[in-house]
CSV table of C-alpha atoms in Angstrom, one decimal:
chain,number,residue,atom,x,y,z
B,1,UNK,CA,8.7,-27.7,12.4
B,2,UNK,CA,9.8,-24.4,13.1
B,3,UNK,CA,12.3,-24.8,9.9
B,4,UNK,CA,9.4,-26.3,7.9
B,5,UNK,CA,7.3,-23.2,8.7
B,6,UNK,CA,10.0,-20.9,7.5
B,7,UNK,CA,10.6,-23.6,4.7
B,8,UNK,CA,6.4,-22.8,4.1
B,9,UNK,CA,6.4,-19.3,4.4
B,10,UNK,CA,8.8,-18.3,2.2
B,11,UNK,CA,7.6,-20.2,-0.2
B,12,UNK,CA,4.6,-18.9,-0.4
B,13,UNK,CA,6.1,-14.9,-0.9
B,14,UNK,CA,7.2,-16.2,-3.5
B,15,UNK,CA,4.3,-17.2,-5.0
B,16,UNK,CA,2.1,-14.3,-4.9
B,17,UNK,CA,5.7,-12.5,-5.8
B,18,UNK,CA,5.7,-15.1,-9.4
B,19,UNK,CA,1.8,-14.7,-9.1
B,20,UNK,CA,2.1,-10.4,-9.7
B,21,UNK,CA,4.5,-11.0,-12.2
B,22,UNK,CA,2.3,-13.0,-14.2
B,23,UNK,CA,-0.4,-11.5,-13.8
B,24,UNK,CA,1.2,-8.3,-14.8
B,25,UNK,CA,2.7,-9.7,-17.9
B,26,UNK,CA,0.4,-11.4,-19.2
B,27,UNK,CA,-2.2,-7.9,-18.4
B,28,UNK,CA,0.4,-5.7,-19.9
B,29,UNK,CA,1.0,-7.7,-22.9
B,30,UNK,CA,-2.6,-7.8,-24.6
B,31,UNK,CA,-3.7,-4.0,-24.6
B,32,UNK,CA,-3.4,-2.9,-27.9
B,33,UNK,CA,-0.5,-0.7,-29.4
B,34,UNK,CA,3.3,-1.3,-30.4
B,35,UNK,CA,6.0,-0.3,-27.1
B,36,UNK,CA,8.4,1.4,-29.1
B,37,UNK,CA,5.4,3.9,-30.8
B,38,UNK,CA,5.0,4.8,-27.7
B,39,UNK,CA,9.5,4.6,-27.5
B,40,UNK,CA,10.3,6.3,-29.8
B,41,UNK,CA,7.1,9.2,-30.0
B,42,UNK,CA,3.9,9.6,-32.0
B,43,UNK,CA,5.9,12.3,-34.4
B,44,UNK,CA,9.1,10.1,-35.1
B,45,UNK,CA,10.0,9.6,-37.8
B,46,UNK,CA,10.8,6.2,-38.7
B,47,UNK,CA,11.1,3.1,-40.7
B,48,UNK,CA,10.4,0.1,-40.2
B,49,UNK,CA,13.6,-1.3,-40.4
B,50,UNK,CA,14.9,0.8,-37.2
B,51,UNK,CA,11.5,-0.2,-35.4
B,52,UNK,CA,12.0,-3.5,-36.3
B,53,UNK,CA,15.8,-3.3,-35.6
B,54,UNK,CA,14.3,-1.7,-31.3
B,55,UNK,CA,12.2,-5.3,-31.3
B,56,UNK,CA,14.5,-7.4,-31.8
B,57,UNK,CA,17.6,-5.4,-29.5
B,58,UNK,CA,13.9,-5.8,-26.4
B,59,UNK,CA,13.3,-9.4,-27.3
B,60,UNK,CA,9.3,-7.8,-28.9
B,61,UNK,CA,10.1,-10.1,-31.3
B,62,UNK,CA,10.3,-13.4,-29.6
B,63,UNK,CA,6.9,-15.1,-29.1
B,64,UNK,CA,5.3,-15.1,-26.1
B,65,UNK,CA,6.7,-17.8,-23.7
B,66,UNK,CA,9.7,-16.6,-24.3
B,67,UNK,CA,9.2,-13.4,-24.0
B,68,UNK,CA,8.0,-14.6,-20.3
B,69,UNK,CA,11.2,-16.7,-19.7
B,70,UNK,CA,13.3,-14.6,-19.6
B,71,UNK,CA,11.1,-11.1,-17.7
B,72,UNK,CA,10.6,-14.3,-14.7
B,73,UNK,CA,14.6,-14.4,-15.9
B,74,UNK,CA,15.6,-11.2,-15.2
B,75,UNK,CA,13.7,-10.2,-12.5
B,76,UNK,CA,14.8,-13.4,-9.8
B,77,UNK,CA,18.0,-11.5,-10.8
B,78,UNK,CA,16.6,-7.7,-9.5
B,79,UNK,CA,16.6,-6.1,-13.0
B,80,UNK,CA,14.0,-5.0,-13.6
B,81,UNK,CA,14.5,-4.2,-17.2
B,82,UNK,CA,14.3,-0.1,-18.9
B,83,UNK,CA,12.0,1.9,-18.8
B,84,UNK,CA,11.4,2.7,-22.4
B,85,UNK,CA,9.8,7.0,-22.2
B,86,UNK,CA,12.5,7.7,-19.4
B,87,UNK,CA,15.8,5.8,-20.3
B,88,UNK,CA,16.7,4.4,-17.0
B,89,UNK,CA,16.3,1.3,-15.2
B,90,UNK,CA,12.9,1.2,-13.8
B,91,UNK,CA,14.8,0.2,-10.2
B,92,UNK,CA,16.6,3.3,-11.0
B,93,UNK,CA,13.1,4.8,-11.1
B,94,UNK,CA,11.7,3.2,-9.1
B,95,UNK,CA,14.2,4.1,-5.8
B,96,UNK,CA,14.2,7.9,-7.2
B,97,UNK,CA,10.2,8.3,-6.9
B,98,UNK,CA,10.2,5.4,-4.0
B,99,UNK,CA,11.0,8.3,-0.8
B,100,UNK,CA,7.9,10.7,-1.2
B,101,UNK,CA,5.4,7.9,-1.1
B,102,UNK,CA,7.6,6.2,1.9
B,103,UNK,CA,8.1,9.5,3.3
B,104,UNK,CA,3.4,10.2,2.5
B,105,UNK,CA,2.8,6.6,3.9
B,106,UNK,CA,4.7,6.3,7.0
B,107,UNK,CA,2.8,10.0,7.2
B,108,UNK,CA,-0.5,9.1,6.3
B,109,UNK,CA,-0.5,5.7,9.2
B,110,UNK,CA,0.9,8.0,12.0
B,111,UNK,CA,-2.1,9.9,11.6
B,112,UNK,CA,-4.5,7.8,10.8
B,113,UNK,CA,-3.4,5.2,13.8
B,114,UNK,CA,-3.9,8.8,16.0
B,115,UNK,CA,-6.8,10.0,15.4
B,116,UNK,CA,-8.4,6.3,15.1
B,117,UNK,CA,-6.4,6.1,19.4
B,118,UNK,CA,-8.4,8.7,20.0
B,119,UNK,CA,-11.7,8.5,18.5
B,120,UNK,CA,-11.2,5.3,20.1
B,121,UNK,CA,-10.1,5.1,23.3
B,122,UNK,CA,-10.5,8.2,24.9
B,123,UNK,CA,-14.5,9.2,23.4
B,124,UNK,CA,-16.1,7.1,26.2
B,125,UNK,CA,-20.0,7.8,26.3
B,126,UNK,CA,-23.1,5.6,23.4
B,127,UNK,CA,-24.0,9.2,22.4
B,128,UNK,CA,-20.5,10.2,21.4
B,129,UNK,CA,-19.0,7.2,20.3
B,130,UNK,CA,-22.0,6.7,18.0
B,131,UNK,CA,-21.2,10.6,16.6
B,132,UNK,CA,-18.0,8.5,16.2
B,133,UNK,CA,-19.4,6.1,14.3
B,134,UNK,CA,-20.9,7.7,12.2
B,135,UNK,CA,-18.0,10.3,11.3
B,136,UNK,CA,-16.1,6.6,10.3
B,137,UNK,CA,-18.6,5.5,8.6
B,138,UNK,CA,-18.1,9.0,7.1
B,139,UNK,CA,-14.7,8.5,5.4
B,140,UNK,CA,-15.1,5.6,5.2
B,141,UNK,CA,-16.9,6.0,2.4
B,142,UNK,CA,-15.4,8.8,0.6
B,143,UNK,CA,-13.3,8.7,-2.1
B,144,UNK,CA,-9.7,10.3,-2.1
B,145,UNK,CA,-9.1,12.8,-4.1
B,146,UNK,CA,-13.1,13.9,-3.0
B,147,UNK,CA,-11.7,14.3,0.4
B,148,UNK,CA,-8.6,16.3,-1.1
B,149,UNK,CA,-10.2,18.2,-3.1
B,150,UNK,CA,-12.0,19.7,0.1
B,151,UNK,CA,-9.3,19.8,1.8
B,152,UNK,CA,-7.3,21.8,-1.1
B,153,UNK,CA,-10.6,24.8,-1.4
B,154,UNK,CA,-10.6,24.9,1.9
B,155,UNK,CA,-7.5,24.6,3.4
B,156,UNK,CA,-4.9,25.7,0.4
B,157,UNK,CA,-7.4,27.6,-1.5
B,158,UNK,CA,-9.8,29.0,1.1
B,159,UNK,CA,-7.5,29.9,3.6
B,160,UNK,CA,-4.2,30.1,2.6
B,161,UNK,CA,-2.8,27.7,5.5
B,162,UNK,CA,-0.6,25.3,3.1
B,163,UNK,CA,1.1,25.0,-0.7
B,164,UNK,CA,-1.9,23.9,-3.2
B,165,UNK,CA,1.1,21.8,-5.0
B,166,UNK,CA,4.0,20.1,-5.1
B,167,UNK,CA,6.2,18.0,-1.5
B,168,UNK,CA,8.3,20.9,0.0
B,169,UNK,CA,8.8,20.6,3.9
B,170,UNK,CA,6.4,19.2,6.3
B,171,UNK,CA,3.4,22.3,5.0
B,172,UNK,CA,3.5,20.6,1.5
B,173,UNK,CA,2.8,16.6,3.8
B,174,UNK,CA,-0.1,18.1,5.9
B,175,UNK,CA,-2.8,18.0,3.1
B,176,UNK,CA,-1.5,14.7,1.2
B,177,UNK,CA,-1.3,12.6,4.7
B,178,UNK,CA,-4.5,14.0,5.9
B,179,UNK,CA,-6.3,12.1,2.9
B,180,UNK,CA,-4.6,8.9,2.9
B,181,UNK,CA,-5.3,8.3,6.8
B,182,UNK,CA,-8.8,9.5,7.1
B,183,UNK,CA,-9.7,6.7,5.5
B,184,UNK,CA,-8.1,4.0,6.9
B,185,UNK,CA,-8.5,5.8,10.3
B,186,UNK,CA,-11.9,5.0,9.7
B,187,UNK,CA,-11.3,1.6,9.4
B,188,UNK,CA,-9.1,1.3,11.9
B,189,UNK,CA,-11.2,2.9,14.7
B,190,UNK,CA,-14.5,0.9,14.0
B,191,UNK,CA,-12.6,-2.2,14.5
B,192,UNK,CA,-10.0,-1.0,17.9
B,193,UNK,CA,-13.6,-0.2,19.4
B,194,UNK,CA,-15.2,-3.1,18.6
B,195,UNK,CA,-11.6,-5.3,20.1
B,196,UNK,CA,-11.3,-2.5,23.5
B,197,UNK,CA,-16.0,-3.4,23.6
B,198,UNK,CA,-14.8,-7.4,24.0
B,199,UNK,CA,-11.6,-7.3,25.4
B,200,UNK,CA,-14.2,-5.8,28.6
B,201,UNK,CA,-15.6,-8.1,28.6
B,202,UNK,CA,-13.4,-10.9,29.6
B,203,UNK,CA,-12.9,-12.6,33.0
B,204,UNK,CA,-9.2,-11.0,33.3
B,205,UNK,CA,-10.4,-7.3,32.0
B,206,UNK,CA,-12.7,-7.8,35.1
B,207,UNK,CA,-9.7,-9.9,37.6
B,208,UNK,CA,-7.7,-6.1,36.7
B,209,UNK,CA,-11.3,-4.1,37.9
B,210,UNK,CA,-11.7,-5.6,41.2
B,211,UNK,CA,-7.9,-5.0,41.2
B,212,UNK,CA,-8.1,-1.3,41.0
B,213,UNK,CA,-7.5,-1.0,37.8
B,214,UNK,CA,-9.2,2.0,36.7
B,215,UNK,CA,-11.0,3.1,32.9
B,216,UNK,CA,-7.2,4.5,31.8
B,217,UNK,CA,-4.8,1.5,32.7
B,218,UNK,CA,-7.4,-1.3,32.1
B,219,UNK,CA,-6.6,0.3,28.1
B,220,UNK,CA,-3.9,1.0,28.5
B,221,UNK,CA,-2.3,-2.2,29.8
B,222,UNK,CA,-4.7,-4.4,29.2
B,223,UNK,CA,-7.9,-4.6,26.6
B,224,UNK,CA,-5.6,-2.2,23.9
B,225,UNK,CA,-2.8,-5.1,23.7
B,226,UNK,CA,-5.9,-7.6,22.9
B,227,UNK,CA,-8.2,-5.3,20.3
B,228,UNK,CA,-4.5,-4.8,18.9
B,229,UNK,CA,-5.0,-8.0,17.4
B,230,UNK,CA,-8.4,-8.1,14.4
B,231,UNK,CA,-6.2,-4.8,14.1
B,232,UNK,CA,-2.7,-6.4,12.8
B,233,UNK,CA,-5.1,-8.3,10.4
B,234,UNK,CA,-6.3,-5.1,8.4
B,235,UNK,CA,-2.3,-4.4,7.4
B,236,UNK,CA,-3.3,-5.9,4.0
B,237,UNK,CA,-6.3,-3.4,3.2
B,238,UNK,CA,-4.3,-0.2,5.7
B,239,UNK,CA,-1.0,-0.5,2.9
B,240,UNK,CA,-3.3,-1.0,-0.2
B,241,UNK,CA,-4.7,1.9,0.9
B,242,UNK,CA,-2.0,4.0,2.2
B,243,UNK,CA,-0.5,2.9,-2.0
B,244,UNK,CA,-4.2,3.0,-3.5
B,245,UNK,CA,-4.8,6.2,-2.6
B,246,UNK,CA,-0.9,6.9,-3.1
B,247,UNK,CA,-1.9,6.8,-7.3
B,248,UNK,CA,-4.6,9.3,-6.4
B,249,UNK,CA,-3.0,11.9,-3.8
B,250,UNK,CA,0.5,12.3,-5.4
B,251,UNK,CA,-2.3,13.1,-8.8
B,252,UNK,CA,-3.5,15.4,-7.7
B,253,UNK,CA,-1.6,17.7,-5.0
B,254,UNK,CA,1.2,17.1,-8.1
B,255,UNK,CA,3.4,15.4,-5.7
B,256,UNK,CA,6.4,12.6,-6.6
B,257,UNK,CA,6.4,9.6,-6.3
B,258,UNK,CA,5.6,5.5,-7.1
B,259,UNK,CA,1.8,6.9,-7.7
B,260,UNK,CA,2.6,9.7,-9.8
B,261,UNK,CA,5.1,7.9,-11.5
B,262,UNK,CA,3.1,4.2,-12.4
B,263,UNK,CA,0.1,6.2,-13.7
B,264,UNK,CA,2.6,8.3,-16.3
B,265,UNK,CA,3.6,4.6,-17.2
B,266,UNK,CA,0.0,3.5,-17.5
B,267,UNK,CA,-0.7,6.9,-19.9
B,268,UNK,CA,2.0,6.7,-22.0
B,269,UNK,CA,2.4,1.8,-22.1
B,270,UNK,CA,5.8,2.2,-20.8
B,271,UNK,CA,5.3,-1.4,-19.4
B,272,UNK,CA,8.8,-2.5,-18.2
B,273,UNK,CA,7.7,0.2,-15.4
B,274,UNK,CA,4.8,-0.6,-14.8
B,275,UNK,CA,5.7,-4.2,-13.7
B,276,UNK,CA,8.3,-3.2,-12.1
B,277,UNK,CA,6.1,-0.8,-9.7
B,278,UNK,CA,2.6,-3.8,-9.7
B,279,UNK,CA,6.5,-6.4,-8.5
B,280,UNK,CA,7.2,-4.0,-6.0
B,281,UNK,CA,4.3,-3.3,-4.8
B,282,UNK,CA,3.3,-6.8,-4.2
B,283,UNK,CA,7.3,-7.7,-3.0
B,284,UNK,CA,5.6,-4.7,0.1
B,285,UNK,CA,2.5,-6.8,0.8
B,286,UNK,CA,4.0,-10.3,1.8
B,287,UNK,CA,6.6,-7.9,3.9
B,288,UNK,CA,4.4,-6.8,6.3
B,289,UNK,CA,2.5,-10.0,6.0
B,290,UNK,CA,5.8,-11.1,7.5
B,291,UNK,CA,6.4,-8.0,9.5
B,292,UNK,CA,1.7,-9.1,10.9
B,293,UNK,CA,3.2,-12.2,11.9
B,294,UNK,CA,5.3,-11.8,13.8
B,295,UNK,CA,4.2,-9.7,15.8
B,296,UNK,CA,1.1,-12.0,16.6
B,297,UNK,CA,3.6,-13.5,18.2
B,298,UNK,CA,5.3,-10.2,21.2
B,299,UNK,CA,1.7,-8.9,21.3
B,300,UNK,CA,0.5,-12.1,22.2
B,301,UNK,CA,2.8,-15.8,22.6
B,302,UNK,CA,-0.1,-18.2,22.5
B,303,UNK,CA,-1.6,-16.9,19.3
B,304,UNK,CA,-0.3,-19.1,16.9
B,305,UNK,CA,0.3,-16.9,13.0
B,306,UNK,CA,-3.1,-16.7,11.6
B,307,UNK,CA,-3.2,-17.3,7.8
B,308,UNK,CA,-6.1,-14.5,8.3
B,309,UNK,CA,-3.5,-12.0,8.1
B,310,UNK,CA,-2.5,-13.3,4.3
B,311,UNK,CA,-6.5,-13.2,3.2
B,312,UNK,CA,-6.8,-9.6,4.7
B,313,UNK,CA,-3.9,-8.6,1.7
B,314,UNK,CA,-6.2,-10.6,-0.6
């Protein structure tokens, strides 16, 4: 039974990655333009024979189905192809920029969790919680590029506390991380607070109060664990916000990272890099959802791994 569940889970993960790779291949192949012209540059004076020779070397002269099967075969071997523009293997391009994006994502997630827990756990009273809810709704509704521009205007240009651009040191990380963290903290705070209110109405909370548990002990030892379960269901949303926000934020703050690489690859029609980033993102999503399933069991062994985590990623 356990083996069957594991095999089904692995099969589902492979289907998600295959679907992302197939969608990326088909969509990008339908985009007008010649990849060979992009590789050579607009000012290149290449003969038609040279261009055709390049197409043959890249396999672009093959039928679409042959290109697709060849692409899937390379993916199975871990080969994402070679960048048209950078003349580097896509895995190398991703590897060079991954550290910057992971650093930004980790800092953003840490800030978001702290803000959400402070707003949900430490704020008491109907009026205070109402004010926090308004701030959370404002954060959720604000696009990252607008948040980033406001933070730049106030704390970089105005006060001069942080650098305007770049990725040097902790100071260069603060404003980009806060920009991504605020919308994530808004939705996390709302979900955790709702989960706490529901947990506080359960019989086990009443029993804990009867045994002398104070508000802080009740939250930390009992209700917070139950309130974190619906928050885990948002793992797909959180990962999407972190990766999607990185595309915008890395451009606004001129930071290196996967977001800027993906944006440049789309602009220059560097198809191997675009498809590589898409497939890599799909792999991250399925791995995160696998960790979420394991976390459900760690938090509450009575709960079977739910399918809502998969739906959250979609």
